[in-house]
Structures are given as C-alpha cells and as structure tokens.
mmCIF file of N, CA and C in Angstrom:
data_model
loop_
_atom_site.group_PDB
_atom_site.id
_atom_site.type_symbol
_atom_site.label_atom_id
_atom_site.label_comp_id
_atom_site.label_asym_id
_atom_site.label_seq_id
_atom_site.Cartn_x
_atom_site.Cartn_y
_atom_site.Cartn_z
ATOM 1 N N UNK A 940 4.989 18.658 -5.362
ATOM 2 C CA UNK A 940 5.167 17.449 -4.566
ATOM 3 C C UNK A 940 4.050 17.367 -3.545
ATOM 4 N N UNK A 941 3.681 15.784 -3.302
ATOM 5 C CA UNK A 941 2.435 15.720 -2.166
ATOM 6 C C UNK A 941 3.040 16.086 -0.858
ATOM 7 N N UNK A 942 1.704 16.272 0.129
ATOM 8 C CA UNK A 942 2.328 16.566 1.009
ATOM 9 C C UNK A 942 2.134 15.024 1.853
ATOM 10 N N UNK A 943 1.483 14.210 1.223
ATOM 11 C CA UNK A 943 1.223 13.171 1.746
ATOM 12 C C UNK A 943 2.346 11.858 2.480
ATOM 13 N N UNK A 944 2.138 11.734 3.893
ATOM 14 C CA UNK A 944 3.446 11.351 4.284
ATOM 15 C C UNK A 944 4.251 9.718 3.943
ATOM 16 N N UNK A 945 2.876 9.432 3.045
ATOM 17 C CA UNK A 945 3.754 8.194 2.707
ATOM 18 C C UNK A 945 4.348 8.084 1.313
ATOM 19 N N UNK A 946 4.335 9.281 0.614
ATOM 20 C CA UNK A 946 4.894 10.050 -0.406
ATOM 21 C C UNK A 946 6.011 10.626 -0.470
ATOM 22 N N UNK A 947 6.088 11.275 0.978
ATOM 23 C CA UNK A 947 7.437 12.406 0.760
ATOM 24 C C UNK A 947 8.380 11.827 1.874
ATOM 25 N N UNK A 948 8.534 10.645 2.975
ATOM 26 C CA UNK A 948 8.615 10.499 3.961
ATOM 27 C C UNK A 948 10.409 9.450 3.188
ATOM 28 N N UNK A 949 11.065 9.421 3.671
ATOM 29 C CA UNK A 949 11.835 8.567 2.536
ATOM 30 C C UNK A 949 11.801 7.517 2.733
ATOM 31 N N UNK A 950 11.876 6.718 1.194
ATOM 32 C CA UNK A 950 11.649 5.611 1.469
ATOM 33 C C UNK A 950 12.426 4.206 2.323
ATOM 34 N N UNK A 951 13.040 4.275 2.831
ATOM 35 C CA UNK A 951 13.718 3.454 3.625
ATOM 36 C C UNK A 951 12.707 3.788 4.929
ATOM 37 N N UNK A 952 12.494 4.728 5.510
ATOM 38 C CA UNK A 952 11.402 4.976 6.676
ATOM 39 C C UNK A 952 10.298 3.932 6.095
ATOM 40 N N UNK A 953 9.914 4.335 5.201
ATOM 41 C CA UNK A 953 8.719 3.935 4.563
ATOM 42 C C UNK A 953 8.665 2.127 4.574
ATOM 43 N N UNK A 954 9.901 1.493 4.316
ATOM 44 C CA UNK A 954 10.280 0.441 4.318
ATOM 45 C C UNK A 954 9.929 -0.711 5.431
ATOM 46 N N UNK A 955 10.836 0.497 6.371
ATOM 47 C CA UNK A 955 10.554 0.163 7.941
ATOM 48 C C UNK A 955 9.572 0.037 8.655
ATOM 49 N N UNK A 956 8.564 1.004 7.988
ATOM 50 C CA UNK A 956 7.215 1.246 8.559
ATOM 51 C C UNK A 956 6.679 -0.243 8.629
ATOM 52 N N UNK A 957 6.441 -0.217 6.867
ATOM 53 C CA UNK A 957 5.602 -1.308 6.574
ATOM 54 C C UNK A 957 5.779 -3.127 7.749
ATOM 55 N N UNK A 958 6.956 -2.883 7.409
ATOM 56 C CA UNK A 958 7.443 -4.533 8.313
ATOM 57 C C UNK A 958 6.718 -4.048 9.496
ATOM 58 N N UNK A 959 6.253 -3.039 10.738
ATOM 59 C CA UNK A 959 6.060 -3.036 11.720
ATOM 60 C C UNK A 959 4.329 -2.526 11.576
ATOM 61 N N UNK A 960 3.634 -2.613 10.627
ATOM 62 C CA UNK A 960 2.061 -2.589 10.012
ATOM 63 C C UNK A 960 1.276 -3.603 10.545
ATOM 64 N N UNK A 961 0.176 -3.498 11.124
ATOM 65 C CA UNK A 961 -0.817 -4.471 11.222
ATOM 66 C C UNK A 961 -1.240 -5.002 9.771
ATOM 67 N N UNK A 962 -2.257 -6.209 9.509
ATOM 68 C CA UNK A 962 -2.564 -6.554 8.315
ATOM 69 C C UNK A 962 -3.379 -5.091 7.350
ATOM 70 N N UNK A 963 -4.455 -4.784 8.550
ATOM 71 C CA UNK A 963 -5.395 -3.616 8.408
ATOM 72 C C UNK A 963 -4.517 -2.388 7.781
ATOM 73 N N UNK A 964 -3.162 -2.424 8.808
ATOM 74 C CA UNK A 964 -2.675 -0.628 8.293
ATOM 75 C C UNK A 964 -2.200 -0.794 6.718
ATOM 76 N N UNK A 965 -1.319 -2.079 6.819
ATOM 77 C CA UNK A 965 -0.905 -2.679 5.241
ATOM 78 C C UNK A 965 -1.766 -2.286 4.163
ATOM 79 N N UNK A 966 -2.948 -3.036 4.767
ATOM 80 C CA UNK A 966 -3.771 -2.852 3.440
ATOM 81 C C UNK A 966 -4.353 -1.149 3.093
ATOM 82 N N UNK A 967 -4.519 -0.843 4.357
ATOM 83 C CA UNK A 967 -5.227 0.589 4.444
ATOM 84 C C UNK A 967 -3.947 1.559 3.154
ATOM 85 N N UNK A 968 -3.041 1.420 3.873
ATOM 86 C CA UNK A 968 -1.590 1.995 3.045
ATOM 87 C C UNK A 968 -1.463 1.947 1.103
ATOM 88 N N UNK A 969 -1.753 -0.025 1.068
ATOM 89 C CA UNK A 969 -1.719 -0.014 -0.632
ATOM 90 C C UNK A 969 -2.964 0.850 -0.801
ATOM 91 N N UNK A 970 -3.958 0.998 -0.433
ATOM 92 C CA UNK A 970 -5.451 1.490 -0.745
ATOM 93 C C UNK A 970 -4.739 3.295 -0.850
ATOM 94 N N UNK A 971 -4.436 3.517 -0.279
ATOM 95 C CA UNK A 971 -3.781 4.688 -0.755
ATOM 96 C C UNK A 971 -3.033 5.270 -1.402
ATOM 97 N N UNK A 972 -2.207 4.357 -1.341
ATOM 98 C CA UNK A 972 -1.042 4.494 -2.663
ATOM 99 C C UNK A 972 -1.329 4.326 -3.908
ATOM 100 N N UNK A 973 -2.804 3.701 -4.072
ATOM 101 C CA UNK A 973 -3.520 3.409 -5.457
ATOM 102 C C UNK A 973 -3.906 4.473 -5.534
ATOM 103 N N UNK A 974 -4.946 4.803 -4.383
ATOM 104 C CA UNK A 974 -5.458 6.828 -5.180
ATOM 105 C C UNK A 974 -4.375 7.882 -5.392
ATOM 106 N N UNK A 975 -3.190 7.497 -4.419
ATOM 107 C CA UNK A 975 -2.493 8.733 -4.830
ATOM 108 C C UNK A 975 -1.813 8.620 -6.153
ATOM 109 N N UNK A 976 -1.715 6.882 -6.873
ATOM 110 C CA UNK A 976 -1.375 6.677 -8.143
ATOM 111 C C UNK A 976 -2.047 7.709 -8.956
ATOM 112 N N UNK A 977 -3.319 7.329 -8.722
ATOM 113 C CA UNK A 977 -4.642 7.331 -9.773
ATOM 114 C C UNK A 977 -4.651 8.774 -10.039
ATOM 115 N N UNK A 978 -4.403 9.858 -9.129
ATOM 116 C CA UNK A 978 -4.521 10.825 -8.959
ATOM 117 C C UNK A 978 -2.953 11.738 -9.710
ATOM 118 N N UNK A 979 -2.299 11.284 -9.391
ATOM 119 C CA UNK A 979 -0.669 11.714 -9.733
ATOM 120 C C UNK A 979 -0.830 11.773 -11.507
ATOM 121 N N UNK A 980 -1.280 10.008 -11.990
ATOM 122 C CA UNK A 980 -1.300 9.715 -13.367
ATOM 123 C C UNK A 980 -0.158 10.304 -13.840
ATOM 124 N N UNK A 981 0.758 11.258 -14.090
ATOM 125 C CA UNK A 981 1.679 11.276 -15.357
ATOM 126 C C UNK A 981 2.989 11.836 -13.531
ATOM 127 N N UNK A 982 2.764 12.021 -12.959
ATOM 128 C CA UNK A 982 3.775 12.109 -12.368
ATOM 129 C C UNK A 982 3.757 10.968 -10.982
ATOM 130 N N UNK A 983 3.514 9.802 -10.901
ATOM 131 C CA UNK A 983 3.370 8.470 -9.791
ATOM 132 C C UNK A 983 4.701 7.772 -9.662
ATOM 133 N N UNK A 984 6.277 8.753 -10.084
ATOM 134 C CA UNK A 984 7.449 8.095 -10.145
ATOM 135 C C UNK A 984 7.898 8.098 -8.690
ATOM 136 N N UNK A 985 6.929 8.933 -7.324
ATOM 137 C CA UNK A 985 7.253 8.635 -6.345
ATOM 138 C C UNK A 985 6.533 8.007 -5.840
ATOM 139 N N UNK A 986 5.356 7.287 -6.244
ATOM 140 C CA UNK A 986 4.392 6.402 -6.145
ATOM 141 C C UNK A 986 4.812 4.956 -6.137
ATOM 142 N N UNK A 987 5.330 5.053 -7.228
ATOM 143 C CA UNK A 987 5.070 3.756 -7.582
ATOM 144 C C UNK A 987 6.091 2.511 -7.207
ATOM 145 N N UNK A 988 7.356 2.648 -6.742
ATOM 146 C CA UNK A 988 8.047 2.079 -6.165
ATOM 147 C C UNK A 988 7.546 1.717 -4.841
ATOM 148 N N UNK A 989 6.885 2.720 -3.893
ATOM 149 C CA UNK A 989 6.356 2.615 -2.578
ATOM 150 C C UNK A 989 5.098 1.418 -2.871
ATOM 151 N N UNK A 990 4.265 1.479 -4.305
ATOM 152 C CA UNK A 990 3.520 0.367 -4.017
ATOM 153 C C UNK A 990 3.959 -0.894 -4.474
ATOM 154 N N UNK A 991 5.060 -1.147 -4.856
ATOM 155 C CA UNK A 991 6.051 -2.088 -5.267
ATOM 156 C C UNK A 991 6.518 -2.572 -3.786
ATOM 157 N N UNK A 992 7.183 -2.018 -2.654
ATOM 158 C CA UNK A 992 7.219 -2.508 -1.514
ATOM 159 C C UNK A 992 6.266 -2.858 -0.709
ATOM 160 N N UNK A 993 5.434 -2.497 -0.685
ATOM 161 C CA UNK A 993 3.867 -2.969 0.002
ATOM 162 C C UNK A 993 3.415 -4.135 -0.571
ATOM 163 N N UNK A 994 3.265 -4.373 -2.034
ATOM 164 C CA UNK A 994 2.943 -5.757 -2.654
ATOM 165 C C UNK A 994 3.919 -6.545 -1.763
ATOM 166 N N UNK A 995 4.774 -6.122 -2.255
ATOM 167 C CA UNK A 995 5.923 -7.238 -1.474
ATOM 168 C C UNK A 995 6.119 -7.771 -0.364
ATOM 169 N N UNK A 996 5.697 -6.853 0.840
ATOM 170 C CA UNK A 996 5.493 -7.205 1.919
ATOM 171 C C UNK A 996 4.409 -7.525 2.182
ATOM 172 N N UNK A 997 3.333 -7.537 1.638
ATOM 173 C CA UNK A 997 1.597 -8.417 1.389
ATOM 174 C C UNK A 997 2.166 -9.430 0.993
ATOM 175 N N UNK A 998 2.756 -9.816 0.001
ATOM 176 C CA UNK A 998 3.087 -11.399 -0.753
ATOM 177 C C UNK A 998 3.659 -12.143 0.361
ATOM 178 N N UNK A 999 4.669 -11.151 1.379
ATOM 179 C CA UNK A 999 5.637 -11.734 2.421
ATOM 180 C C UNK A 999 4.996 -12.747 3.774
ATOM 181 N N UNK A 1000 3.720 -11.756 3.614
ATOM 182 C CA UNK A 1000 2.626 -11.831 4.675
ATOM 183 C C UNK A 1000 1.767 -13.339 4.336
ATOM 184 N N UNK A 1001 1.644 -13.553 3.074
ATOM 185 C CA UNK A 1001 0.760 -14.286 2.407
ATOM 186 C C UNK A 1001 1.526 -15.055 1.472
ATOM 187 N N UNK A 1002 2.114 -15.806 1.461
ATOM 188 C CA UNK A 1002 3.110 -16.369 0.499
ATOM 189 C C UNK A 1002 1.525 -17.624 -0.566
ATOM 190 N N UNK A 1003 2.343 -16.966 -1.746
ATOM 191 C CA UNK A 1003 1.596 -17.953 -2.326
ATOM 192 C C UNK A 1003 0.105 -17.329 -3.051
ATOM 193 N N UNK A 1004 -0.068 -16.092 -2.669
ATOM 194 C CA UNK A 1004 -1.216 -15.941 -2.400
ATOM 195 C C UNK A 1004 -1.416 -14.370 -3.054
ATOM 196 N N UNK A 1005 -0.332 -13.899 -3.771
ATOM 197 C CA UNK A 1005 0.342 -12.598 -4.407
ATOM 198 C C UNK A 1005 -0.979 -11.507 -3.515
ATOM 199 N N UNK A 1006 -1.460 -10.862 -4.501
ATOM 200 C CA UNK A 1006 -2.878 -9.958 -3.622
ATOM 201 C C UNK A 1006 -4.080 -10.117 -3.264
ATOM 202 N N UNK A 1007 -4.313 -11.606 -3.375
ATOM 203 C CA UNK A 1007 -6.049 -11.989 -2.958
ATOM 204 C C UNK A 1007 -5.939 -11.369 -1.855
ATOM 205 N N UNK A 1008 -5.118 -11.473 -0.652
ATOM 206 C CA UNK A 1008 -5.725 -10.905 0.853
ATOM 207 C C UNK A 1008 -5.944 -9.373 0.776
ATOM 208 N N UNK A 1009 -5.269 -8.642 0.243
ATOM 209 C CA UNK A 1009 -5.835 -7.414 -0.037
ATOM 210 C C UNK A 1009 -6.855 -7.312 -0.851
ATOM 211 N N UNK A 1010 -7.124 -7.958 -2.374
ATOM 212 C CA UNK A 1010 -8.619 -7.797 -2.581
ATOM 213 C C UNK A 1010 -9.697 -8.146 -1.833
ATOM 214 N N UNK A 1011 -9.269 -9.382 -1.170
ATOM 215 C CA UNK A 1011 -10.546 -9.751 -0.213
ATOM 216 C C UNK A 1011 -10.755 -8.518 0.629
ATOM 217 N N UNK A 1012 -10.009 -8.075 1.298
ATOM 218 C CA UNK A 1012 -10.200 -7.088 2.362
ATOM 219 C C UNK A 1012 -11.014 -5.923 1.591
ATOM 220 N N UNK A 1013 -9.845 -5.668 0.318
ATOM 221 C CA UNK A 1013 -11.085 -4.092 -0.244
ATOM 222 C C UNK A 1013 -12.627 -4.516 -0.627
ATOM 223 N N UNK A 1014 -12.817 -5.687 -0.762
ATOM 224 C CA UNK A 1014 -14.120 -5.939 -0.689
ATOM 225 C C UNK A 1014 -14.935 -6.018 0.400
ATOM 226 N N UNK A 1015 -14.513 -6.263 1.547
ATOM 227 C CA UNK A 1015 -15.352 -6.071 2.568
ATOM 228 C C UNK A 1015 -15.664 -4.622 3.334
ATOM 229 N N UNK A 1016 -14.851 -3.860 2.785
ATOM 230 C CA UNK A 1016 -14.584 -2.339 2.790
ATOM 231 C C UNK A 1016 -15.848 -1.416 2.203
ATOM 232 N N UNK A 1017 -17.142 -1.147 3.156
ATOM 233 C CA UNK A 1017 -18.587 -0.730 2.386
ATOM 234 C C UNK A 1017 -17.727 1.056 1.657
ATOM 235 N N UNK A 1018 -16.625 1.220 2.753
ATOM 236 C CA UNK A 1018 -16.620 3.044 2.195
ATOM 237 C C UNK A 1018 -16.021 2.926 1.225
ATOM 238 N N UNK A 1019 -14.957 2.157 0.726
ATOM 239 C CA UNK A 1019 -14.001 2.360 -0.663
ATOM 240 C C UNK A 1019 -14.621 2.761 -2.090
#
C-alpha cells in the first residue's frame, strides 16, 4: 500500500478535502492521482474512485465544461 496521503487517507476525508481545495490544489491533486494511476497500473482500485471524485468536483466547479479547465491548466504547467 502507498504511503501517499491522498491514497491511504479515507476517502470521505478525502471527499471533504476536495470541496474545501483552491482551483490550483484541485487540479494539482487530479495531476497526481493520474501518476499514482499510471504507476499502480494493475493495482489503481484505490486510485481510481478518488479520481472519480475530483472529476466530479472539477465538473462541479465548471459545469458544462467536464475537464477542459484542468487540461487547460496542465498545459500551462512548463514542469509536468
């Protein structure tokens, strides 16, 4: 198991977090939850629900607009 805290932290915390996220931490957060996908590959079953709530609360943020505001952002992102 990661030791990573938005991995092991439970998810209802995790829930909570997000609603109280700047746009920046939001996005910073899915951007992570993608490498720790990418990285997990055959075991991301604690992954992948957590980036299922983050979309969701991006879409919440952005109605209409599903993840352009997060791609826009990872594009302006020179380190990613």
């Amino acid at each position: 198991m990661s030791s990573n805290p938005l991995i092991t932290e439970p998810v209802e915390a995790f829930a909570s977090r997000l609603e109280a996220m700047t746009d920046d931490e939001l996005f910073v957060t899915m951007n992570e939850l993608e490498k720790a996908s990418e990285a997990a590959r055959d075991d991301a079953a604690e992954i992948l629900p957590r980036i299922a709530l983050t979309e969701s609360e991006i879409e919440r943020r952005f109605p209409g607009q599903v993840l352009a505001p997060y791609r826009d952002w990872k594009q302006r992102q020179p380190l990613l």
